[in-house]
Coordinates of C-alpha atoms and ligand atoms in Angstrom, one line a residue:
X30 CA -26.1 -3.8 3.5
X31 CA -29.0 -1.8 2.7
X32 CA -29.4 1.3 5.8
X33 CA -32.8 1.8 4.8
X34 CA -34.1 -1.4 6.3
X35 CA -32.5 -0.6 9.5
X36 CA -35.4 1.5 10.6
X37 CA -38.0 -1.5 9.9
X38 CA -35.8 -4.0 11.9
X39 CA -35.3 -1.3 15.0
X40 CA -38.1 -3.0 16.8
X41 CA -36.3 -6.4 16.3
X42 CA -33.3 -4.9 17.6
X43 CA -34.7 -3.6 20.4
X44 CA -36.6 -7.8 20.7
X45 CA -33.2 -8.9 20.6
X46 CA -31.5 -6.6 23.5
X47 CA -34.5 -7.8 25.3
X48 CA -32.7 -11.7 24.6
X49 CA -29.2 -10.0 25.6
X50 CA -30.0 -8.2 29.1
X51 CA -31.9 -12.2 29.7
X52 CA -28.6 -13.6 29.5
X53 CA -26.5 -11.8 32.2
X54 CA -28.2 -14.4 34.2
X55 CA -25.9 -17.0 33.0
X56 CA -23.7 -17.6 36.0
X57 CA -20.1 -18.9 34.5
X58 CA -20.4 -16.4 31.3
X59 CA -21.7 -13.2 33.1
X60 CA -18.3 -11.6 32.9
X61 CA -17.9 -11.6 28.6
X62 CA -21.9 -11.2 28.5
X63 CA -22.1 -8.1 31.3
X64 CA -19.5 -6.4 28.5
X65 CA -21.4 -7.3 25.8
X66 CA -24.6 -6.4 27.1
X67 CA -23.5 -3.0 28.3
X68 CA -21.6 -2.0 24.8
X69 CA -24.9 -2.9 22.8
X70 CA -22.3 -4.5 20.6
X71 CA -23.0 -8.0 18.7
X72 CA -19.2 -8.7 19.4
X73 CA -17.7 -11.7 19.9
X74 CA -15.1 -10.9 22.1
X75 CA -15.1 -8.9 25.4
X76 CA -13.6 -5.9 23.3
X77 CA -14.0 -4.9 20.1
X78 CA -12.0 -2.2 18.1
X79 CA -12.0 -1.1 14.5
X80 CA -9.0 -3.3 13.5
X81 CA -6.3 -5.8 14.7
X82 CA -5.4 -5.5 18.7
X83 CA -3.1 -8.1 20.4
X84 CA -6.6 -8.2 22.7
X85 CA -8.4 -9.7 19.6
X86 CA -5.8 -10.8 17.2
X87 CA -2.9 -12.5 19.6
X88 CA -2.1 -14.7 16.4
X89 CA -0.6 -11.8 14.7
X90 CA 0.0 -9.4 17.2
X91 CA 1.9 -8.8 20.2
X92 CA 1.6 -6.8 23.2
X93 CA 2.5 -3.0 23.0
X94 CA 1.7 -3.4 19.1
X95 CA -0.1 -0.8 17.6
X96 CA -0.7 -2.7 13.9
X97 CA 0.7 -6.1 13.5
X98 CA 5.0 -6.0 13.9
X99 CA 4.8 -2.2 14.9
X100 CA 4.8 -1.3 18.5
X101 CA 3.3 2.1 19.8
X102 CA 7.0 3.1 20.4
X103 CA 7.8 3.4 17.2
X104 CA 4.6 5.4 16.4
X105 CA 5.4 7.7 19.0
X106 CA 9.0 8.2 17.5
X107 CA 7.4 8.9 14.3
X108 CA 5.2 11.8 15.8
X109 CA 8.0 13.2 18.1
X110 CA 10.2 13.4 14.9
X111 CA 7.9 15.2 13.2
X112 CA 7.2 18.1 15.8
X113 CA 10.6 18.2 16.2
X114 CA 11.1 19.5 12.9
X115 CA 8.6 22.1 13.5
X116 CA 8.8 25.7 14.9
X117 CA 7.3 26.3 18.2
X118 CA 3.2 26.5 18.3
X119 CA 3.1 23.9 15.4
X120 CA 0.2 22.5 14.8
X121 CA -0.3 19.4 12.3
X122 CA -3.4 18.3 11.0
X123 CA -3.7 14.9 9.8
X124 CA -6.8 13.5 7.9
X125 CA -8.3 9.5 7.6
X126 CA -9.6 9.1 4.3
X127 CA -13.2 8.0 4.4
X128 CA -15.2 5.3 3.1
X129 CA -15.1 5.4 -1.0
X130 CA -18.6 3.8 -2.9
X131 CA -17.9 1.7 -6.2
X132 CA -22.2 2.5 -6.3
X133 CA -24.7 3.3 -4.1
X134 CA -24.0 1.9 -1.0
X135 CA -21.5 -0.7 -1.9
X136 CA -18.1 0.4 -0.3
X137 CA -14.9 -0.6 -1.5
X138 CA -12.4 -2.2 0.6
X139 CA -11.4 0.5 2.9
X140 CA -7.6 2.1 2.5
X141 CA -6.4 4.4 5.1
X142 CA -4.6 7.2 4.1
X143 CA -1.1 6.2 4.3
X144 CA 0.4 9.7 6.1
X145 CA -2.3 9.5 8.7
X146 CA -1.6 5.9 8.6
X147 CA 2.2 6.3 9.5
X148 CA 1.8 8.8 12.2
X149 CA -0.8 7.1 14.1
X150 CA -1.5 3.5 12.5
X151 CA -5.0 4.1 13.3
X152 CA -7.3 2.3 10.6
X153 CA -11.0 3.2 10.4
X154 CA -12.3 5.9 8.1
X155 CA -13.4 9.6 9.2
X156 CA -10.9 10.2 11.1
X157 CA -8.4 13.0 12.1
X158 CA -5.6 13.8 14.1
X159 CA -4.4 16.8 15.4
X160 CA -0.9 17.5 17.1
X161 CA -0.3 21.0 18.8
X162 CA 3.4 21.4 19.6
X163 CA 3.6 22.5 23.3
X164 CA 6.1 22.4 26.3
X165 CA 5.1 19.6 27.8
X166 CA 7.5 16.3 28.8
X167 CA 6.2 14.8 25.2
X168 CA 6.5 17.9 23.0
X169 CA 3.0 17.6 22.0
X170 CA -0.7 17.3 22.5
X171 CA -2.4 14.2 20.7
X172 CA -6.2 14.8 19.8
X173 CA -7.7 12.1 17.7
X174 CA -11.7 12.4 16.4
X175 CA -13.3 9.2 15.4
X176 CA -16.4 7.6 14.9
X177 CA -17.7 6.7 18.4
X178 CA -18.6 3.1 19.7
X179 CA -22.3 3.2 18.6
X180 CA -24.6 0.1 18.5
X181 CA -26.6 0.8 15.9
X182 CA -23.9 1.6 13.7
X183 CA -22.1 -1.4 14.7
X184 CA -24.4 -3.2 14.1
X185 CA -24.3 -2.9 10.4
X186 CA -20.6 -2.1 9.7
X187 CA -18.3 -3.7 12.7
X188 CA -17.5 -2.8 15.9
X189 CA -15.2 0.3 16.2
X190 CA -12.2 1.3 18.5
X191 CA -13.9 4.7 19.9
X192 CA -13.1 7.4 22.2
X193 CA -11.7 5.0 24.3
X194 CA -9.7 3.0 22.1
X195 CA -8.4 5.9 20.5
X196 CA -6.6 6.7 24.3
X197 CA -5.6 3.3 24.9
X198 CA -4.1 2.1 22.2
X199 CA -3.2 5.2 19.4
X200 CA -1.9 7.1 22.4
X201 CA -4.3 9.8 22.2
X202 CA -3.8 12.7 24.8
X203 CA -7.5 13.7 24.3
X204 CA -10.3 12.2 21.6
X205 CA -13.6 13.1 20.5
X206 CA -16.2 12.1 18.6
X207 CA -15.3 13.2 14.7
X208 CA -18.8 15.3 14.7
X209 CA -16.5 17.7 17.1
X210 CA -13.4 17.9 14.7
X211 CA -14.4 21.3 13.0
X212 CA -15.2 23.0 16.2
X213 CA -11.8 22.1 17.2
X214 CA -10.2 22.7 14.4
X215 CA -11.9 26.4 13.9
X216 CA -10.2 26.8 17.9
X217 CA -6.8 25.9 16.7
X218 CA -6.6 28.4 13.2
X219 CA -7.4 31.2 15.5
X220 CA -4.6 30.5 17.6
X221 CA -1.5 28.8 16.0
X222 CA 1.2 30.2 14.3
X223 CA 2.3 27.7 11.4
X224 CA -0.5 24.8 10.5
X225 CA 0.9 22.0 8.7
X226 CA -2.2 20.3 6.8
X227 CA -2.7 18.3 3.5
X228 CA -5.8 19.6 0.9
X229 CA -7.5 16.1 0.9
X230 CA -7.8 16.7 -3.1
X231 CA -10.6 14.3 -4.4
X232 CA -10.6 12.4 -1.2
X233 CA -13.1 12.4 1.6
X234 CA -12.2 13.1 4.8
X235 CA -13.5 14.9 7.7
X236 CA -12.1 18.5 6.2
X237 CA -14.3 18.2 3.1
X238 CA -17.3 19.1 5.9
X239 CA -15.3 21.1 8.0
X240 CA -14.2 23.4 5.6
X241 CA -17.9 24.0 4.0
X242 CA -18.5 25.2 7.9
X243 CA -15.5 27.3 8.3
X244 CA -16.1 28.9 4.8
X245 CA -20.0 29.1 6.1
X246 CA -18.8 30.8 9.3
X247 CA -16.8 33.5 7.7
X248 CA -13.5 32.0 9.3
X249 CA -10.4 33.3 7.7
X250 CA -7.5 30.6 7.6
X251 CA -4.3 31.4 7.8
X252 CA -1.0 30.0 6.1
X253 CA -1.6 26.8 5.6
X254 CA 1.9 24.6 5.2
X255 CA 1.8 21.4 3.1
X256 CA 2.6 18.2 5.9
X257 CA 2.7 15.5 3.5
X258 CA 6.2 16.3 1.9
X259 CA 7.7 16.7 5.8
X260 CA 5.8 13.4 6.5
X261 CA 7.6 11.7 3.3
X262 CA 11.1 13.0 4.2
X263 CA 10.4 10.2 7.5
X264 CA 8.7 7.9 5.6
X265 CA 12.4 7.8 3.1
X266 CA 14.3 5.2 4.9
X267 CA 13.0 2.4 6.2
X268 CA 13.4 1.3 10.1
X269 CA 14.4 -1.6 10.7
X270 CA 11.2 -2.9 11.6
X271 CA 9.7 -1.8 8.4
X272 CA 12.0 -3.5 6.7
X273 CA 11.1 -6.8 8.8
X274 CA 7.8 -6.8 7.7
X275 CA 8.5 -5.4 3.7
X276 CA 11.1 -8.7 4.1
X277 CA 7.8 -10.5 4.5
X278 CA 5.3 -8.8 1.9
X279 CA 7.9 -9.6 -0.8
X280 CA 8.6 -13.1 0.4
X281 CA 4.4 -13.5 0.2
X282 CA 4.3 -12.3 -3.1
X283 CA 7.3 -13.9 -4.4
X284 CA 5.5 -17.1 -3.1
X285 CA 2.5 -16.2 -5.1
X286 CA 4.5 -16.3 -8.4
X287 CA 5.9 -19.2 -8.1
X288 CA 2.6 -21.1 -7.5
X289 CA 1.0 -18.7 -10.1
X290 CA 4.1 -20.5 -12.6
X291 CA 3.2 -23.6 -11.8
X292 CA -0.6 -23.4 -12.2
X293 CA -0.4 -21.8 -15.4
X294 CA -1.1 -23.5 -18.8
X295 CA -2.7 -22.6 -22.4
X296 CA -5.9 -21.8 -21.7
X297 CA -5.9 -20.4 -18.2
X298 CA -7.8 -16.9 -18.1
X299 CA -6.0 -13.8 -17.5
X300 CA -9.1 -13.5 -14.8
X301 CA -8.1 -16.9 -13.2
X302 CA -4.8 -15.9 -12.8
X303 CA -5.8 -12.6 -11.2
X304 CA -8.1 -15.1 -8.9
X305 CA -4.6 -17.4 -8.0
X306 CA -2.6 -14.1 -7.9
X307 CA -5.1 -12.7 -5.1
X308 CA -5.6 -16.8 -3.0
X309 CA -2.2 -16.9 -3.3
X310 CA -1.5 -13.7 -1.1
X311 CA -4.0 -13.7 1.0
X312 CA -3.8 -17.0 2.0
X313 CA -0.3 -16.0 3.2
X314 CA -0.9 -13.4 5.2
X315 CA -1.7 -10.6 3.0
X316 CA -4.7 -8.5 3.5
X317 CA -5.3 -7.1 0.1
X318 CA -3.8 -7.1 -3.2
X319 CA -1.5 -3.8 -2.8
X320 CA -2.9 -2.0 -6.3
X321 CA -5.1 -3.5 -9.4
X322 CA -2.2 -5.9 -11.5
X323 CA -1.9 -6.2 -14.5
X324 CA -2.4 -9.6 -16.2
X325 CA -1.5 -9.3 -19.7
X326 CA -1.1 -12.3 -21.9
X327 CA 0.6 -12.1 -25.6
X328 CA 0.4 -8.7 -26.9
X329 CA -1.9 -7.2 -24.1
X330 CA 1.7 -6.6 -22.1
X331 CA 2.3 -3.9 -24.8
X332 CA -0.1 -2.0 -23.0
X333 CA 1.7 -0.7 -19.7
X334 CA -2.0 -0.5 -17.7
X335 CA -3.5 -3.3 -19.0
X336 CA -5.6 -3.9 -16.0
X337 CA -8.5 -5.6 -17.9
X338 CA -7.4 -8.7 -17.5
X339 CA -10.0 -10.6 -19.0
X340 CA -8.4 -12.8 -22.4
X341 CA -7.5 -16.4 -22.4
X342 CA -3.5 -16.7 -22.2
X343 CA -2.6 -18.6 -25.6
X344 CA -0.2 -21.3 -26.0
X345 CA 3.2 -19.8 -27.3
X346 CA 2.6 -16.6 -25.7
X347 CA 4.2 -14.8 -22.7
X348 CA 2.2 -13.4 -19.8
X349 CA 3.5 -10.6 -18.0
X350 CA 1.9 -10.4 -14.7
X351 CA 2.2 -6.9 -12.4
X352 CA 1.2 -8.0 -9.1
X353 CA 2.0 -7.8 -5.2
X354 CA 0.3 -8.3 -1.9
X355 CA 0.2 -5.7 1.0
X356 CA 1.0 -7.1 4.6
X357 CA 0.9 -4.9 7.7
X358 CA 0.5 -2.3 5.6
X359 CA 3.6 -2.3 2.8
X360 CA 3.3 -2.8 -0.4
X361 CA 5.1 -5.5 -2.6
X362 CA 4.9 -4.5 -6.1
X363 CA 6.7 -7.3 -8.5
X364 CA 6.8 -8.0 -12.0
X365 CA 7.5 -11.2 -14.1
X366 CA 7.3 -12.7 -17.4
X367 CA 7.2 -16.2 -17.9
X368 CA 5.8 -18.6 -21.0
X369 CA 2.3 -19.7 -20.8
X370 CA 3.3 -23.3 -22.1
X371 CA 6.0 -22.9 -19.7
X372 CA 9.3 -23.0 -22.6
X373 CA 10.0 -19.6 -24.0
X374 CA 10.9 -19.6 -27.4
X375 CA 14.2 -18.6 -28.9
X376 CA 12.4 -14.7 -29.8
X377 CA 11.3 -14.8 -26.4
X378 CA 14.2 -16.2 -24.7
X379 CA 17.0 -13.4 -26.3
X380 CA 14.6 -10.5 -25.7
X381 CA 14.1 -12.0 -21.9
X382 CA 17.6 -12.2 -21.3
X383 CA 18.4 -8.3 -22.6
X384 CA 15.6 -7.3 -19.8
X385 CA 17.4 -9.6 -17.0
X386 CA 20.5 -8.5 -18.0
X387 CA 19.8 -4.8 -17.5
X388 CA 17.6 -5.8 -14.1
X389 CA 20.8 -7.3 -13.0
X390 CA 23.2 -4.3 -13.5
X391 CA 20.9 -2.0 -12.0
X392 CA 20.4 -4.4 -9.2
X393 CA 23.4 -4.4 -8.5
X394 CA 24.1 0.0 -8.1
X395 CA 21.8 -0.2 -5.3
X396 CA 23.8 0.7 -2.5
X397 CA 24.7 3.7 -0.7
X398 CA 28.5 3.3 -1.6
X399 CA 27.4 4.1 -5.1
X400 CA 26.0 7.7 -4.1
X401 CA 23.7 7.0 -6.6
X402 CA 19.4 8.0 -7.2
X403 CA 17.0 6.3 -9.1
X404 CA 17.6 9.3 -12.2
X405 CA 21.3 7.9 -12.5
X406 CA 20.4 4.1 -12.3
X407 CA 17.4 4.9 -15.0
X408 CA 20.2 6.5 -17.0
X409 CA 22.1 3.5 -17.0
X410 CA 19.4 1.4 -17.7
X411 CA 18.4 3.0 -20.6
X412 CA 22.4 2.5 -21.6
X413 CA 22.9 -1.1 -21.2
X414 CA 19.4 -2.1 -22.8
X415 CA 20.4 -0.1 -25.7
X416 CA 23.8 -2.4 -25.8
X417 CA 21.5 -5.5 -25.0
X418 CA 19.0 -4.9 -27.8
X419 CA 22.4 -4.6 -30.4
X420 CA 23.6 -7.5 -29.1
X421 CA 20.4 -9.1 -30.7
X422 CA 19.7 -7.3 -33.8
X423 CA 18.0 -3.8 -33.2
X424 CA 19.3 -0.5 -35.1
X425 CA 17.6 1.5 -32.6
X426 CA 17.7 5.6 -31.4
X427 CA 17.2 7.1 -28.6
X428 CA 14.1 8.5 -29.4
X429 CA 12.5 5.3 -30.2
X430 CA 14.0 3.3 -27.3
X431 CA 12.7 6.0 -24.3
X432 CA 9.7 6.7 -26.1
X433 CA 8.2 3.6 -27.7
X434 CA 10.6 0.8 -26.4
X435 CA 11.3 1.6 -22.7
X436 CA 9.2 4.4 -22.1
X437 CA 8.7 4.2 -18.3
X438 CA 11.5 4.9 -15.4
X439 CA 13.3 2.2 -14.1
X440 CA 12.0 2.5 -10.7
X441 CA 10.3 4.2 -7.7
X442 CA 9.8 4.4 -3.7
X443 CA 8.0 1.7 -2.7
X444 CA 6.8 1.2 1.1
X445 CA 3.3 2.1 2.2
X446 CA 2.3 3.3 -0.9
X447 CA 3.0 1.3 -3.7
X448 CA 4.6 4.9 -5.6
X449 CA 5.8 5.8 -1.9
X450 CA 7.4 9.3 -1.6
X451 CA 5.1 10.7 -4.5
X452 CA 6.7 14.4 -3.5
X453 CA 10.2 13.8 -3.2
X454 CA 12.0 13.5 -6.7
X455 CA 14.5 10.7 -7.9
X456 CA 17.7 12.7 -7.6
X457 CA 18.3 11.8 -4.2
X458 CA 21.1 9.9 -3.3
X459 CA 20.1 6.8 -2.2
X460 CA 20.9 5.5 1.5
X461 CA 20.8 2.9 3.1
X462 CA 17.7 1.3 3.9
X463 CA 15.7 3.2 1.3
X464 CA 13.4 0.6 -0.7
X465 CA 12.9 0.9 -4.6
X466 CA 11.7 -1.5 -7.3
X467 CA 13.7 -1.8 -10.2
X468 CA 11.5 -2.7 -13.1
X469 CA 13.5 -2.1 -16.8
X470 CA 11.0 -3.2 -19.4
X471 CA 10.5 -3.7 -22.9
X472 CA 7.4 -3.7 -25.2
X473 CA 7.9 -4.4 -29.0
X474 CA 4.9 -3.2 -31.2
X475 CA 4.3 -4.2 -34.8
X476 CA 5.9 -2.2 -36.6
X477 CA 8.8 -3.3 -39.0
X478 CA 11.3 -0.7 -37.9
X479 CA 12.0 -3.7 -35.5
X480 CA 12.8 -7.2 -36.2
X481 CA 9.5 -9.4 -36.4
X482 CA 10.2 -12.1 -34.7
X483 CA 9.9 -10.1 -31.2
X484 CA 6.8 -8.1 -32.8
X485 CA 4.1 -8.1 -30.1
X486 CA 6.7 -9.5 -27.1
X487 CA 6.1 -7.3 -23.7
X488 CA 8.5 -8.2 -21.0
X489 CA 9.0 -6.3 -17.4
X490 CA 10.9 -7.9 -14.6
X491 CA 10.8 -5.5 -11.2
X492 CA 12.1 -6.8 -8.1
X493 CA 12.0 -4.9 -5.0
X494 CA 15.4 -3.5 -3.7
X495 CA 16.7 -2.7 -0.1
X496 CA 19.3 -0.3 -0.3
X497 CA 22.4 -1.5 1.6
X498 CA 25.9 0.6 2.1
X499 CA 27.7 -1.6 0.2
X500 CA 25.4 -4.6 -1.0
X501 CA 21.9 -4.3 -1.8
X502 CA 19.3 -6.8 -0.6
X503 CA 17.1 -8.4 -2.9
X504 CA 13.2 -8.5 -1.2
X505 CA 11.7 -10.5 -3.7
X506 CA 14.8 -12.7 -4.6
X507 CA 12.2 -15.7 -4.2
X508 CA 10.1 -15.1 -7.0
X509 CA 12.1 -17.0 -9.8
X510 CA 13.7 -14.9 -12.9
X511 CA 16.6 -16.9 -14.3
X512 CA 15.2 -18.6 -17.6
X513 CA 16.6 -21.8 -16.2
X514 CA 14.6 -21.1 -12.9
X515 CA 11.3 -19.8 -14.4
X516 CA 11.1 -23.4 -16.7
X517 CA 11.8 -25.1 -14.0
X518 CA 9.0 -23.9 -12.2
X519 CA 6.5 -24.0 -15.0
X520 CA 7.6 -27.9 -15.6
X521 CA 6.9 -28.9 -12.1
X522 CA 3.5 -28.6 -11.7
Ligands
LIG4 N1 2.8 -1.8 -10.3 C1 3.0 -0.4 -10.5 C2 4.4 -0.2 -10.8 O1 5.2 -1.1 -11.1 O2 4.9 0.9 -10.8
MN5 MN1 4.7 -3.1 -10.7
MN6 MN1 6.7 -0.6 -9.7

């Protein structure tokens, strides 16, 4: 981990090439040993890359895949889409996030920025794309910049796709080493007409340099366009690939909750839940839990990012548990709340059924036929669990039931961002093969303006939604939510 003790070990690295180059004398492995000699890569295969290839990963990839279940067709469809949209002498600037430290040194799992992501699928940090609209038979010129193969770099952090890989599999007309990106960049400001690029905000990414050395060099930039929002217009509805693999990432996570039912009991730790939560996805398929959940036993689920997650779930208690795997890149993002002893009591059991009664009706206005957005089904959410909480005994206003009660939205884009679409607003009408979660929730403090006996209940039940034209499809139908269903589950251990 440490770089500093990289120097002291260079003259064992340079004892150990010496072993290396003495084993290209091995007759019947001089083919896989000639590659790895000549790379100056500790791989294990013939090639290496930065991520997933089918050359490395045929168990989850096939050929012509550029990421697992997404072939480069469909990445160049993306691309071609979006220069199409573009006035002549575009040029588009897409940036990789790069590697984020929890301390010094210590990297957190890496996330690729999910734009970049979409346009290219290429998943190392420090990166950048740039596409210059031309008249060429493709429309466009692809230059990527990434880190380069390097041995002593991949030494320490993995082997990378390179130069090389960059051509071959992201479809790269041109690529260069990322060191090269602001002296390209600087080249394309003084010549195009309309730049489309993102400000990387808090992020890192190869710009945060760049544009020290631009500022540096006096160089004036012009009109900078935003991309992301032209991006998020394609991201909107789903192919049908994407919705293949969302079909699996909620079918992984809806997995996850039933085994997380059935493993529960008084006295389990909101931490060892979190730990079953993260086994249970991985162990499917997922490669990382797709945000921080929330684990909240008892009262905790009052607090709508209770991300602690660190109290012992108590016998009589709910837990409401916020959680959902990423696969190929797409989020799941699912919410239930089940007993810890695994029998809700009557308090918990009426209040339950008013949330699964409202996630029901909204449920089912997800279609196109509806001409419908996520404002108007959060409208009529807000409706029907006003009607729902009467039916049990609350006098309750408005005021109260958006503010204190219910006081999120009913729902959101969901894709490869968990809040997908973050620019485009919820009065759209929804079409068909959008994805949304619907999540109506309630969270009863102690305060006697509401009946006691659900004092202190939080319940949320979200489910992720395909929109359909006239039937909408229900990706994490698999994740139990009928009381019936939910005791079931927790009884058969
Ligand atoms: N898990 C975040 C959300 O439900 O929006
Ligand atoms: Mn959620
Ligand atoms: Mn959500």
């Amino acid at each position: 981990m440490l770089r500093s003790r990289l120097l002291k070990l260079s003259s064992i690295a340079v004892a150990q090439r010496a072993v290396l180059q003495s084993t290209r004398s091995i007759p019947a492995r001089s083919a896989s040993y000639r590659c790895f000699a000549s790379q100056h890569v500790p791989v294990t295969h013939k090639r290496s890359f930065g991520q997933p290839t089918p050359f490395t990963h045929p168990n989850i990839m096939k050929k012509g895949e550029v990421t697992p279940g997404i072939a480069f067709e469909e990445f160049e469809t993306r691309r071609r889409n979006l220069m199409k949209s573009m006035p002549a002498n575009s040029v588009v600037v897409s940036l990789g996030y790069g590697t984020r430290y929890m301390t010094n040194n210590i990297f957190y799992p890496f996330h690729q920025n999910t734009d970049f992501w979409y346009l290219c699928g290429f998943n190392e940090p420090n990166a950048a794309m740039i596409l210059e609209k031309d008249d060429s038979e493709r429309g466009y010129k692809q230059t990527m910049f990434v880190a380069p193969k390097s041995p002593s770099a991949e030494l320490w952090d993995g082997p990378r796709s390179g130069i090389e890989g960059a051509k071959e599999i992201f479809g790269a007309d041109q690529a260069y080493e990322n060191t090269g990106f602001t002296r390209y960049l600087q080249k394309v400001l003084s010549s195009a007409k309309s730049i489309f690029m993102d400000s990387p905000g808090e992020q890192p990414t190869l710009l945060n340099e760049a544009s020290k050395k631009l500022i540096e060099t006096g160089l004036k930039v012009q009109t900078v366009l935003p991309l992301s929002k032209l991006v998020q217009e394609l991201r909107m509805v789903k192919s049908t690939t994407e919705i293949e693999i969302m079909k699996k990432s909620g079918l992984i996570s809806s997995k996850a909750f039933v085994e997380a039912m059935k493993w529960t009991e008084p006295g389990t730790t909101e931490g060892q839940l979190w730990a079953k939560f993260d086994f249970e996805n991985r162990v499917r398929g997922s490669t990382i839990l797709a945000y921080v959940p929330v684990i909240a036993g008892g009262p905790n689920a009052l607090s709508m990012h209770y991300v602690r997650n660190d109290m012992e779930l108590k016998d009589g208690d709910l837990v409401l548990v916020d959680c959902g795997g990423e696969y190929n890149g797409y989020a799941s993002d699912i919410t239930r709340t089940w007993p810890v002893n695994g029998k809700f009591t009557e308090a918990q059991r009426e209040l339950y059924q008013a949330v699964l009664n409202v996630n029901k009706s909204c449920i089912k206005l997800c279609t196109e036929a509806n001409t419908i957005s996520l404002h108007g089904i959060h409208n009529h959410s807000v409706k029907i669990m006003k009607k729902e909480l009467e039916n049990i005994g609350f006098n309750v206003n408005s005021w109260d039931l958006e503010r204190i009660l219910y006081p999120h939205h009913v729902g959101h884009y969901l894709g490869l961002d968990v809040h997908d679409l973050h620019d485009l607003d919820r009065s759209r009408k929804l079409k068909k093969n959008m994805v949304i979660t619907i999540e109506p929730g309630i969270y009863i403090p102690f305060d006697d303006k509401f009946p006691a006996k659900y004092q202190g209940i939080g319940i949320r039940i979200e489910d992720n939604v395909v929109i359909g034209k006239d039937e909408p499809f229900v990706l994490t139908a698999n994740s139990p939510k009928e009381v019936v269903d939910i005791e079931y589950c927790c009884e058969n251990k």
